[in-house]
PDB file of C-alpha atoms in Angstrom:
ATOM      1  CA  MET A  91      55.049 -31.264  -9.830  1.00 94.00           C
ATOM      2  CA  LYS A  92      54.502 -28.114  -7.819  1.00 97.00           C
ATOM      3  CA  PHE A  93      57.069 -25.509  -6.826  1.00 98.00           C
ATOM      4  CA  ALA A  94      56.664 -22.517  -4.535  1.00 98.00           C
ATOM      5  CA  THR A  95      58.748 -19.788  -2.979  1.00 98.00           C
ATOM      6  CA  VAL A  96      58.290 -19.463   0.766  1.00 97.00           C
ATOM      7  CA  LYS A  97      59.400 -16.850   3.268  1.00 96.00           C
ATOM      8  CA  MET A  98      61.753 -18.285   5.874  1.00 89.00           C
ATOM      9  CA  ALA A  99      63.791 -16.274   8.399  1.00 85.00           C
ATOM     10  CA  GLY A 100      63.580 -13.121   6.311  1.00 88.00           C
ATOM     11  CA  GLU A 101      64.558 -14.847   3.067  1.00 94.00           C
ATOM     12  CA  GLU A 102      62.624 -16.316   0.134  1.00 97.00           C
ATOM     13  CA  ALA A 103      63.508 -19.912  -0.695  1.00 98.00           C
ATOM     14  CA  ALA A 104      62.405 -22.442  -3.304  1.00 98.00           C
ATOM     15  CA  ALA A 105      60.408 -25.475  -2.214  1.00 98.00           C
ATOM     16  CA  ILE A 106      58.543 -28.457  -3.623  1.00 98.00           C
ATOM     17  CA  VAL A 107      54.880 -28.835  -2.694  1.00 97.00           C
ATOM     18  CA  HIS A 108      53.759 -32.456  -2.377  1.00 95.00           C
ATOM     19  CA  ASP A 109      50.704 -33.882  -0.608  1.00 93.00           C
ATOM     20  CA  ASN A 110      50.108 -30.567   1.169  1.00 90.00           C
ATOM     21  CA  ARG A 111      53.658 -30.621   2.537  1.00 95.00           C
ATOM     22  CA  ILE A 112      56.288 -27.975   1.748  1.00 97.00           C
ATOM     23  CA  ILE A 113      59.854 -29.297   1.436  1.00 97.00           C
ATOM     24  CA  LEU A 114      62.649 -26.782   0.912  1.00 98.00           C
ATOM     25  CA  ILE A 115      65.099 -27.448  -1.930  1.00 98.00           C
ATOM     26  CA  LYS A 116      67.792 -26.697   0.648  1.00 98.00           C
ATOM     27  CA  THR A 117      66.540 -29.627   2.743  1.00 98.00           C
ATOM     28  CA  ILE A 118      66.520 -31.940  -0.291  1.00 98.00           C
ATOM     29  CA  ASN A 119      70.098 -30.901  -1.093  1.00 98.00           C
ATOM     30  CA  GLU A 120      71.242 -31.679   2.443  1.00 98.00           C
ATOM     31  CA  LYS A 121      69.478 -35.022   2.781  1.00 97.00           C
ATOM     32  CA  GLU A 122      69.896 -36.304  -0.793  1.00 96.00           C
ATOM     33  CA  HIS A 123      73.350 -34.855  -1.516  1.00 97.00           C
ATOM     34  CA  LYS A 124      72.116 -32.661  -4.360  1.00 97.00           C
ATOM     35  CA  THR A 125      73.511 -29.297  -5.435  1.00 98.00           C
ATOM     36  CA  TRP A 126      70.406 -27.671  -6.914  1.00 98.00           C
ATOM     37  CA  SER A 127      69.869 -23.929  -6.646  1.00 98.00           C
ATOM     38  CA  THR A 128      67.786 -22.837  -3.675  1.00 98.00           C
ATOM     39  CA  LYS A 129      66.079 -19.936  -5.479  1.00 98.00           C
ATOM     40  CA  LEU A 130      63.404 -20.739  -8.052  1.00 98.00           C
ATOM     41  CA  PHE A 131      64.631 -18.077 -10.480  1.00 98.00           C
ATOM     42  CA  ASP A 132      68.094 -19.657 -10.417  1.00 98.00           C
ATOM     43  CA  ILE A 133      66.608 -23.122 -10.961  1.00 98.00           C
ATOM     44  CA  LEU A 134      64.950 -21.797 -14.111  1.00 98.00           C
ATOM     45  CA  GLN A 135      67.996 -19.856 -15.287  1.00 97.00           C
ATOM     46  CA  LYS A 136      70.274 -22.876 -14.899  1.00 97.00           C
ATOM     47  CA  GLU A 137      67.640 -25.154 -16.457  1.00 95.00           C
ATOM     48  CA  GLU A 138      67.688 -27.481 -13.453  1.00 98.00           C
ATOM     49  CA  LEU A 139      63.933 -28.040 -13.555  1.00 96.00           C
ATOM     50  CA  GLU A 140      64.181 -31.076 -15.844  1.00 95.00           C
ATOM     51  CA  GLU A 141      66.716 -32.780 -13.559  1.00 97.00           C
ATOM     52  CA  ILE A 142      64.622 -32.082 -10.460  1.00 98.00           C
ATOM     53  CA  SER A 143      61.491 -33.378 -12.198  1.00 96.00           C
ATOM     54  CA  LEU A 144      63.305 -36.563 -13.230  1.00 96.00           C
ATOM     55  CA  TRP A 145      64.420 -37.159  -9.632  1.00 97.00           C
ATOM     56  CA  PHE A 146      60.904 -36.420  -8.362  1.00 97.00           C
ATOM     57  CA  ASN A 147      59.214 -38.869 -10.741  1.00 95.00           C
ATOM     58  CA  ASN A 148      61.756 -41.684 -10.297  1.00 95.00           C
ATOM     59  CA  GLU A 149      62.405 -41.663  -6.547  1.00 95.00           C
ATOM     60  CA  GLY A 150      61.622 -38.268  -5.093  1.00 95.00           C
ATOM     61  CA  LYS A 151      57.908 -38.762  -4.462  1.00 94.00           C
ATOM     62  CA  ALA A 152      58.630 -41.540  -1.982  1.00 94.00           C
ATOM     63  CA  LYS A 153      61.617 -39.813  -0.393  1.00 96.00           C
ATOM     64  CA  LEU A 154      59.829 -36.520   0.146  1.00 96.00           C
ATOM     65  CA  HIS A 155      57.571 -38.186   2.713  1.00 93.00           C
ATOM     66  CA  THR A 156      60.628 -38.904   4.876  1.00 95.00           C
ATOM     67  CA  LEU A 157      62.121 -35.389   4.754  1.00 96.00           C
ATOM     68  CA  PRO A 158      61.453 -32.517   7.180  1.00 95.00           C
ATOM     69  CA  ALA A 159      58.607 -30.377   5.888  1.00 96.00           C
ATOM     70  CA  PHE A 160      56.143 -27.650   6.687  1.00 94.00           C
ATOM     71  CA  MET A 161      52.409 -27.937   6.214  1.00 90.00           C
ATOM     72  CA  ALA A 162      50.928 -25.660   3.564  1.00 82.00           C
ATOM     73  CA  GLY A 163      49.021 -23.602   6.133  1.00 79.00           C
ATOM     74  CA  GLU A 164      52.051 -23.041   8.343  1.00 86.00           C
ATOM     75  CA  ILE A 165      54.149 -20.873   6.046  1.00 92.00           C
ATOM     76  CA  GLN A 166      53.969 -17.582   4.169  1.00 96.00           C
ATOM     77  CA  TYR A 167      54.432 -17.538   0.415  1.00 97.00           C
ATOM     78  CA  GLY A 168      56.394 -15.032  -1.622  1.00 97.00           C
ATOM     79  CA  PRO A 169      56.163 -14.403  -5.353  1.00 98.00           C
ATOM     80  CA  LEU A 170      57.899 -17.178  -7.275  1.00 98.00           C
ATOM     81  CA  TYR A 171      60.748 -14.682  -7.837  1.00 98.00           C
ATOM     82  CA  ARG A 172      61.227 -10.907  -7.899  1.00 97.00           C
ATOM     83  CA  THR A 173      63.179  -9.962 -11.015  1.00 96.00           C
ATOM     84  CA  PRO A 174      62.039 -11.668 -14.225  1.00 98.00           C
ATOM     85  CA  LYS A 175      63.525 -10.344 -17.435  1.00 97.00           C
ATOM     86  CA  LYS A 176      60.083  -9.800 -18.927  1.00 98.00           C
ATOM     87  CA  ILE A 177      56.451  -9.702 -17.810  1.00 98.00           C
ATOM     88  CA  LEU A 178      54.271  -9.965 -20.918  1.00 98.00           C
ATOM     89  CA  GLY A 179      50.525  -9.799 -21.305  1.00 98.00           C
ATOM     90  CA  VAL A 180      47.727 -10.481 -23.759  1.00 96.00           C
ATOM     91  CA  GLY A 181      44.577  -8.391 -23.570  1.00 90.00           C
ATOM     92  CA  MET A 182      40.992  -9.218 -24.476  1.00 87.00           C
ATOM     93  CA  ASN A 183      41.648 -12.905 -25.041  1.00 93.00           C
ATOM     94  CA  TYR A 184      38.116 -14.076 -24.285  1.00 89.00           C
ATOM     95  CA  MET A 185      35.388 -12.958 -26.699  1.00 76.00           C
ATOM     96  CA  GLU A 186      33.141 -11.866 -23.822  1.00 68.00           C
ATOM     97  CA  LYS A 187      35.911  -9.644 -22.443  1.00 57.00           C
ATOM     98  CA  ALA A 188      36.725  -8.198 -25.871  1.00 55.00           C
ATOM     99  CA  LEU A 189      33.098  -7.227 -26.441  1.00 57.00           C
ATOM    100  CA  GLU A 190      32.890  -5.737 -22.948  1.00 60.00           C
ATOM    101  CA  LEU A 191      35.830  -3.404 -23.575  1.00 55.00           C
ATOM    102  CA  SER A 192      35.540  -2.512 -27.237  1.00 57.00           C
ATOM    103  CA  GLY A 193      32.062  -3.535 -28.335  1.00 57.00           C
ATOM    104  CA  LYS A 194      33.486  -5.480 -31.265  1.00 60.00           C
ATOM    105  CA  PRO A 195      35.469  -8.663 -31.908  1.00 59.00           C
ATOM    106  CA  PRO A 196      39.262  -8.432 -31.564  1.00 58.00           C
ATOM    107  CA  GLU A 197      41.717  -7.876 -34.383  1.00 63.00           C
ATOM    108  CA  THR A 198      43.424 -10.771 -36.153  1.00 75.00           C
ATOM    109  CA  GLU A 199      46.436 -10.480 -33.801  1.00 89.00           C
ATOM    110  CA  PRO A 200      46.318 -10.310 -30.001  1.00 92.00           C
ATOM    111  CA  VAL A 201      46.609  -7.051 -28.084  1.00 92.00           C
ATOM    112  CA  ILE A 202      49.883  -7.251 -26.143  1.00 95.00           C
ATOM    113  CA  PHE A 203      51.736  -5.229 -23.499  1.00 97.00           C
ATOM    114  CA  MET A 204      54.612  -5.454 -21.019  1.00 98.00           C
ATOM    115  CA  LYS A 205      54.948  -4.698 -17.311  1.00 98.00           C
ATOM    116  CA  PRO A 206      58.094  -3.647 -15.419  1.00 98.00           C
ATOM    117  CA  ASP A 207      59.399  -5.845 -12.612  1.00 97.00           C
ATOM    118  CA  THR A 208      58.848  -2.891 -10.251  1.00 98.00           C
ATOM    119  CA  SER A 209      55.117  -3.637 -10.596  1.00 98.00           C
ATOM    120  CA  LEU A 210      55.646  -7.123  -9.138  1.00 98.00           C
ATOM    121  CA  ILE A 211      54.328  -8.296  -5.764  1.00 98.00           C
ATOM    122  CA  GLY A 212      53.498 -11.706  -4.294  1.00 98.00           C
ATOM    123  CA  PRO A 213      50.667 -13.428  -2.417  1.00 98.00           C
ATOM    124  CA  GLN A 214      49.118 -11.433   0.444  1.00 97.00           C
ATOM    125  CA  GLU A 215      51.122  -8.318  -0.416  1.00 98.00           C
ATOM    126  CA  ALA A 216      49.161  -5.105  -0.949  1.00 98.00           C
ATOM    127  CA  ILE A 217      48.008  -3.712  -4.267  1.00 98.00           C
ATOM    128  CA  LYS A 218      48.353   0.027  -3.690  1.00 98.00           C
ATOM    129  CA  LEU A 219      45.824   2.402  -5.187  1.00 98.00           C
ATOM    130  CA  ILE A 220      47.217   5.495  -6.913  1.00 98.00           C
ATOM    131  CA  LYS A 221      46.070   9.113  -6.849  1.00 96.00           C
ATOM    132  CA  GLU A 222      46.311   9.321 -10.649  1.00 96.00           C
ATOM    133  CA  SER A 223      43.339   6.985 -11.109  1.00 97.00           C
ATOM    134  CA  LYS A 224      39.801   6.697  -9.768  1.00 97.00           C
ATOM    135  CA  GLU A 225      38.956   3.433 -11.568  1.00 98.00           C
ATOM    136  CA  ILE A 226      41.440   0.649 -10.909  1.00 98.00           C
ATOM    137  CA  THR A 227      40.632  -2.920 -11.881  1.00 98.00           C
ATOM    138  CA  ALA A 228      42.165  -6.333 -11.217  1.00 98.00           C
ATOM    139  CA  GLU A 229      42.001  -9.377 -13.462  1.00 98.00           C
ATOM    140  CA  ALA A 230      42.758 -13.039 -12.767  1.00 98.00           C
ATOM    141  CA  GLU A 231      44.843 -14.679 -15.480  1.00 98.00           C
ATOM    142  CA  LEU A 232      46.617 -17.949 -16.182  1.00 98.00           C
ATOM    143  CA  GLY A 233      50.355 -17.259 -16.315  1.00 98.00           C
ATOM    144  CA  ILE A 234      52.920 -19.119 -18.419  1.00 98.00           C
ATOM    145  CA  ILE A 235      56.483 -19.475 -17.101  1.00 98.00           C
ATOM    146  CA  ILE A 236      59.162 -19.843 -19.772  1.00 98.00           C
ATOM    147  CA  GLY A 237      61.755 -22.546 -19.024  1.00 98.00           C
ATOM    148  CA  LYS A 238      64.233 -22.359 -21.926  1.00 97.00           C
ATOM    149  CA  ILE A 239      65.882 -19.713 -24.088  1.00 98.00           C
ATOM    150  CA  CYS A 240      63.912 -19.699 -27.318  1.00 98.00           C
ATOM    151  CA  LYS A 241      63.216 -17.725 -30.475  1.00 98.00           C
ATOM    152  CA  GLU A 242      60.921 -18.336 -33.466  1.00 98.00           C
ATOM    153  CA  VAL A 243      59.131 -21.227 -31.735  1.00 98.00           C
ATOM    154  CA  GLU A 244      56.363 -22.914 -33.683  1.00 98.00           C
ATOM    155  CA  GLU A 245      53.069 -23.422 -31.870  1.00 98.00           C
ATOM    156  CA  GLY A 246      53.471 -27.229 -31.782  1.00 98.00           C
ATOM    157  CA  ASP A 247      56.873 -26.900 -30.111  1.00 98.00           C
ATOM    158  CA  ALA A 248      55.822 -24.358 -27.494  1.00 98.00           C
ATOM    159  CA  PRO A 249      55.301 -26.926 -24.668  1.00 98.00           C
ATOM    160  CA  LYS A 250      58.995 -27.856 -24.966  1.00 98.00           C
ATOM    161  CA  VAL A 251      60.087 -24.379 -23.836  1.00 98.00           C
ATOM    162  CA  VAL A 252      57.535 -23.866 -21.052  1.00 98.00           C
ATOM    163  CA  ALA A 253      58.411 -24.661 -17.421  1.00 98.00           C
ATOM    164  CA  GLY A 254      54.835 -24.519 -16.181  1.00 98.00           C
ATOM    165  CA  PHE A 255      51.822 -22.422 -15.279  1.00 98.00           C
ATOM    166  CA  THR A 256      51.052 -20.070 -12.405  1.00 98.00           C
ATOM    167  CA  THR A 257      48.319 -17.773 -11.089  1.00 98.00           C
ATOM    168  CA  THR A 258      48.539 -14.030 -11.819  1.00 98.00           C
ATOM    169  CA  LEU A 259      46.656 -10.794 -11.170  1.00 98.00           C
ATOM    170  CA  ASP A 260      46.918  -7.962 -13.688  1.00 98.00           C
ATOM    171  CA  VAL A 261      45.985  -4.511 -12.355  1.00 98.00           C
ATOM    172  CA  THR A 262      45.015  -1.606 -14.612  1.00 98.00           C
ATOM    173  CA  ALA A 263      44.165   2.086 -14.183  1.00 98.00           C
ATOM    174  CA  GLN A 264      41.148   1.834 -16.476  1.00 96.00           C
ATOM    175  CA  ASP A 265      40.285   5.524 -16.600  1.00 96.00           C
ATOM    176  CA  ILE A 266      43.793   6.293 -17.871  1.00 97.00           C
ATOM    177  CA  ASN A 267      43.462   3.612 -20.553  1.00 94.00           C
ATOM    178  CA  LYS A 268      40.021   4.839 -21.563  1.00 94.00           C
ATOM    179  CA  LYS A 269      41.351   8.325 -22.330  1.00 94.00           C
ATOM    180  CA  ASN A 270      43.313   6.902 -25.229  1.00 93.00           C
ATOM    181  CA  PRO A 271      44.292   3.328 -26.241  1.00 87.00           C
ATOM    182  CA  ARG A 272      47.874   4.561 -26.551  1.00 92.00           C
ATOM    183  CA  PHE A 273      47.922   4.930 -22.765  1.00 95.00           C
ATOM    184  CA  LEU A 274      47.530   1.160 -22.218  1.00 95.00           C
ATOM    185  CA  GLN A 275      51.186   0.707 -21.233  1.00 96.00           C
ATOM    186  CA  ARG A 276      51.096   3.509 -18.659  1.00 97.00           C
ATOM    187  CA  SER A 277      47.832   2.256 -17.178  1.00 98.00           C
ATOM    188  CA  LYS A 278      49.403  -1.122 -16.377  1.00 98.00           C
ATOM    189  CA  SER A 279      52.881  -0.111 -15.220  1.00 98.00           C
ATOM    190  CA  PHE A 280      52.395   1.365 -11.737  1.00 98.00           C
ATOM    191  CA  ASP A 281      54.091  -0.205  -8.731  1.00 98.00           C
ATOM    192  CA  THR A 282      52.205  -3.241  -7.245  1.00 98.00           C
ATOM    193  CA  PHE A 283      50.109  -3.645 -10.432  1.00 98.00           C
ATOM    194  CA  PHE A 284      51.187  -7.255 -11.012  1.00 98.00           C
ATOM    195  CA  SER A 285      51.020 -10.217  -8.631  1.00 98.00           C
ATOM    196  CA  PHE A 286      51.941 -13.855  -9.205  1.00 98.00           C
ATOM    197  CA  GLY A 287      52.449 -17.143  -7.385  1.00 97.00           C
ATOM    198  CA  PRO A 288      52.358 -18.931  -5.074  1.00 96.00           C
ATOM    199  CA  TYR A 289      52.683 -22.130  -7.160  1.00 97.00           C
ATOM    200  CA  LEU A 290      54.450 -23.054 -10.357  1.00 98.00           C
ATOM    201  CA  ILE A 291      52.930 -26.296 -11.637  1.00 98.00           C
ATOM    202  CA  THR A 292      54.731 -28.138 -14.431  1.00 97.00           C
ATOM    203  CA  ILE A 293      52.762 -28.707 -17.620  1.00 96.00           C
ATOM    204  CA  ASP A 294      52.753 -32.505 -17.276  1.00 95.00           C
ATOM    205  CA  GLU A 295      50.182 -32.006 -14.487  1.00 95.00           C
ATOM    206  CA  PHE A 296      47.685 -30.769 -17.107  1.00 96.00           C
ATOM    207  CA  PRO A 297      46.799 -33.488 -19.633  1.00 93.00           C
ATOM    208  CA  ASN A 298      44.269 -31.132 -21.249  1.00 95.00           C
ATOM    209  CA  ILE A 299      45.020 -27.446 -20.757  1.00 97.00           C
ATOM    210  CA  ASN A 300      41.695 -26.520 -22.364  1.00 96.00           C
ATOM    211  CA  ASP A 301      39.978 -27.650 -19.163  1.00 96.00           C
ATOM    212  CA  ILE A 302      41.844 -25.178 -16.947  1.00 97.00           C
ATOM    213  CA  ALA A 303      39.303 -22.845 -15.330  1.00 98.00           C
ATOM    214  CA  VAL A 304      40.219 -19.268 -14.379  1.00 98.00           C
ATOM    215  CA  ALA A 305      38.148 -17.139 -11.986  1.00 98.00           C
ATOM    216  CA  THR A 306      38.357 -13.507 -10.853  1.00 98.00           C
ATOM    217  CA  ILE A 307      37.122 -13.291  -7.252  1.00 98.00           C
ATOM    218  CA  LEU A 308      36.436 -10.152  -5.227  1.00 98.00           C
ATOM    219  CA  ASN A 309      35.790 -10.401  -1.499  1.00 98.00           C
ATOM    220  CA  GLU A 310      35.111 -14.145  -1.828  1.00 98.00           C
ATOM    221  CA  GLU A 311      32.512 -13.691  -4.582  1.00 98.00           C
ATOM    222  CA  VAL A 312      33.178 -15.093  -8.058  1.00 98.00           C
ATOM    223  CA  HIS A 313      32.614 -12.297 -10.578  1.00 98.00           C
ATOM    224  CA  HIS A 314      34.009 -13.912 -13.741  1.00 97.00           C
ATOM    225  CA  ARG A 315      34.920 -17.466 -14.666  1.00 97.00           C
ATOM    226  CA  ASN A 316      35.911 -19.130 -17.922  1.00 96.00           C
ATOM    227  CA  VAL A 317      38.030 -21.967 -19.286  1.00 97.00           C
ATOM    228  CA  VAL A 318      41.107 -21.962 -21.504  1.00 97.00           C
ATOM    229  CA  ALA A 319      39.111 -23.674 -24.265  1.00 95.00           C
ATOM    230  CA  ASN A 320      37.254 -20.379 -24.732  1.00 94.00           C
ATOM    231  CA  MET A 321      40.393 -18.316 -25.283  1.00 95.00           C
ATOM    232  CA  MET A 322      40.652 -16.834 -28.752  1.00 94.00           C
ATOM    233  CA  TYR A 323      44.443 -17.221 -28.660  1.00 96.00           C
ATOM    234  CA  GLN A 324      45.499 -20.451 -26.985  1.00 97.00           C
ATOM    235  CA  PRO A 325      48.544 -20.633 -24.624  1.00 98.00           C
ATOM    236  CA  TRP A 326      50.851 -22.383 -27.099  1.00 98.00           C
ATOM    237  CA  PHE A 327      49.945 -19.874 -29.815  1.00 98.00           C
ATOM    238  CA  ILE A 328      50.723 -17.026 -27.402  1.00 98.00           C
ATOM    239  CA  VAL A 329      54.184 -18.444 -26.598  1.00 98.00           C
ATOM    240  CA  SER A 330      54.900 -18.823 -30.310  1.00 98.00           C
ATOM    241  CA  PHE A 331      53.600 -15.327 -31.073  1.00 98.00           C
ATOM    242  CA  PHE A 332      55.842 -13.626 -28.504  1.00 98.00           C
ATOM    243  CA  SER A 333      58.861 -15.738 -29.486  1.00 98.00           C
ATOM    244  CA  LYS A 334      58.556 -14.410 -33.036  1.00 98.00           C
ATOM    245  CA  ILE A 335      58.815 -10.869 -31.680  1.00 98.00           C
ATOM    246  CA  MET A 336      61.572 -11.303 -29.101  1.00 98.00           C
ATOM    247  CA  THR A 337      63.859 -13.915 -27.577  1.00 98.00           C
ATOM    248  CA  LEU A 338      62.226 -15.499 -24.541  1.00 98.00           C
ATOM    249  CA  VAL A 339      64.387 -16.548 -21.598  1.00 98.00           C
ATOM    250  CA  PRO A 340      63.854 -18.721 -18.504  1.00 98.00           C
ATOM    251  CA  GLY A 341      61.708 -16.966 -15.938  1.00 98.00           C
ATOM    252  CA  ASP A 342      59.821 -14.779 -18.416  1.00 98.00           C
ATOM    253  CA  ILE A 343      56.149 -14.581 -17.448  1.00 98.00           C
ATOM    254  CA  ILE A 344      53.283 -14.388 -19.943  1.00 98.00           C
ATOM    255  CA  MET A 345      49.743 -13.535 -18.826  1.00 98.00           C
ATOM    256  CA  THR A 346      47.206 -15.092 -21.168  1.00 98.00           C
ATOM    257  CA  GLY A 347      44.179 -12.867 -20.672  1.00 96.00           C
ATOM    258  CA  THR A 348      41.310 -12.717 -18.217  1.00 96.00           C
ATOM    259  CA  PRO A 349      37.712 -13.899 -18.152  1.00 96.00           C
ATOM    260  CA  GLY A 350      36.841 -10.503 -16.633  1.00 95.00           C
ATOM    261  CA  SER A 351      37.937  -7.652 -14.399  1.00 96.00           C
ATOM    262  CA  VAL A 352      36.642  -6.165 -11.145  1.00 98.00           C
ATOM    263  CA  VAL A 353      36.923  -2.625  -9.815  1.00 98.00           C
ATOM    264  CA  ILE A 354      38.985  -2.670  -6.618  1.00 98.00           C
ATOM    265  CA  ARG A 355      38.789  -0.306  -3.637  1.00 98.00           C
ATOM    266  CA  ASN A 356      40.560   0.166  -0.351  1.00 98.00           C
ATOM    267  CA  GLY A 357      40.043  -2.840   1.928  1.00 98.00           C
ATOM    268  CA  ASP A 358      39.064  -5.289  -0.826  1.00 98.00           C
ATOM    269  CA  ILE A 359      40.578  -8.748  -1.229  1.00 98.00           C
ATOM    270  CA  VAL A 360      41.026  -9.736  -4.868  1.00 98.00           C
ATOM    271  CA  GLU A 361      41.834 -13.283  -5.889  1.00 98.00           C
ATOM    272  CA  CYS A 362      42.934 -15.367  -8.847  1.00 98.00           C
ATOM    273  CA  ASN A 363      41.555 -18.872  -8.553  1.00 98.00           C
ATOM    274  CA  ILE A 364      42.657 -21.509 -11.067  1.00 98.00           C
ATOM    275  CA  SER A 365      41.960 -25.216 -10.884  1.00 89.00           C
ATOM    276  CA  ARG A 366      44.769 -27.220  -9.176  1.00 92.00           C
ATOM    277  CA  PHE A 367      46.404 -24.082  -7.749  1.00 96.00           C
ATOM    278  CA  TYR A 368      46.458 -22.556  -4.285  1.00 93.00           C
ATOM    279  CA  SER A 369      44.581 -19.267  -4.771  1.00 96.00           C
ATOM    280  CA  LEU A 370      46.524 -16.061  -5.259  1.00 98.00           C
ATOM    281  CA  ARG A 371      45.083 -13.437  -2.916  1.00 98.00           C
ATOM    282  CA  ASN A 372      46.014  -9.777  -2.515  1.00 98.00           C
ATOM    283  CA  LYS A 373      44.581  -7.068  -0.311  1.00 98.00           C
ATOM    284  CA  VAL A 374      43.941  -3.579  -1.664  1.00 98.00           C
ATOM    285  CA  SER A 375      45.261  -0.524   0.145  1.00 98.00           C
ATOM    286  CA  ASP A 376      45.225   3.239  -0.411  1.00 92.00           C
TER     287      ASP A 376
END
């Protein structure tokens, strides 16, 4: 099933997306006498996703057609939520990208980094260029949303702790990073340098995650495209890898690497397009 966060009357509220219709969790609570949280972050924190999914699959699909709704094109999306505990990333996860950046195959372990929640924006919000950098790039990436508290998860058990997938854009001050690899963290941590949403799609919607296609689009032109099958470190391995470093909690976001980056300039529109998702689009502003 698909979840989104939408902007309504100055607030951001959780909703279910079904057949191009947007139904607020608040509406479902009122009509179906439920008491679910009305913010997606709270739904994840309280581990209500499983209960909502059970209702959706047993009776909800039919009932949603009878409830008041908005059409997908009538509303404005926010990020899925604003304050995750952790935003984690994997770099150079496609061989082509690794060769582009370093000229050699990657090491035996993935390159990883973290972003602060102050870097977070949502769909249609502006990525702001910074005076410290003259070469800023954006990268489309498949994002993993953690759904359960977990530690030391084996790769085969990783799907059990994942709530779903989302679309993300990772922004980097490349000239800062190129000065020294130790500057990677700084180059990725500026305000507005991470965007995600608008959909969270549960993993049961993807019978074969290897077929998921990820594309980086600039001004409506596809610059890079690849599929999960060509990742060097697969999503379930990545979840396991991070869980053996730190405890993961509901709402943590993991970016899984990009098929390629694009240099962004004032006035550009950069986009993450992933199969089955509504595209994540952000304008670029100086």
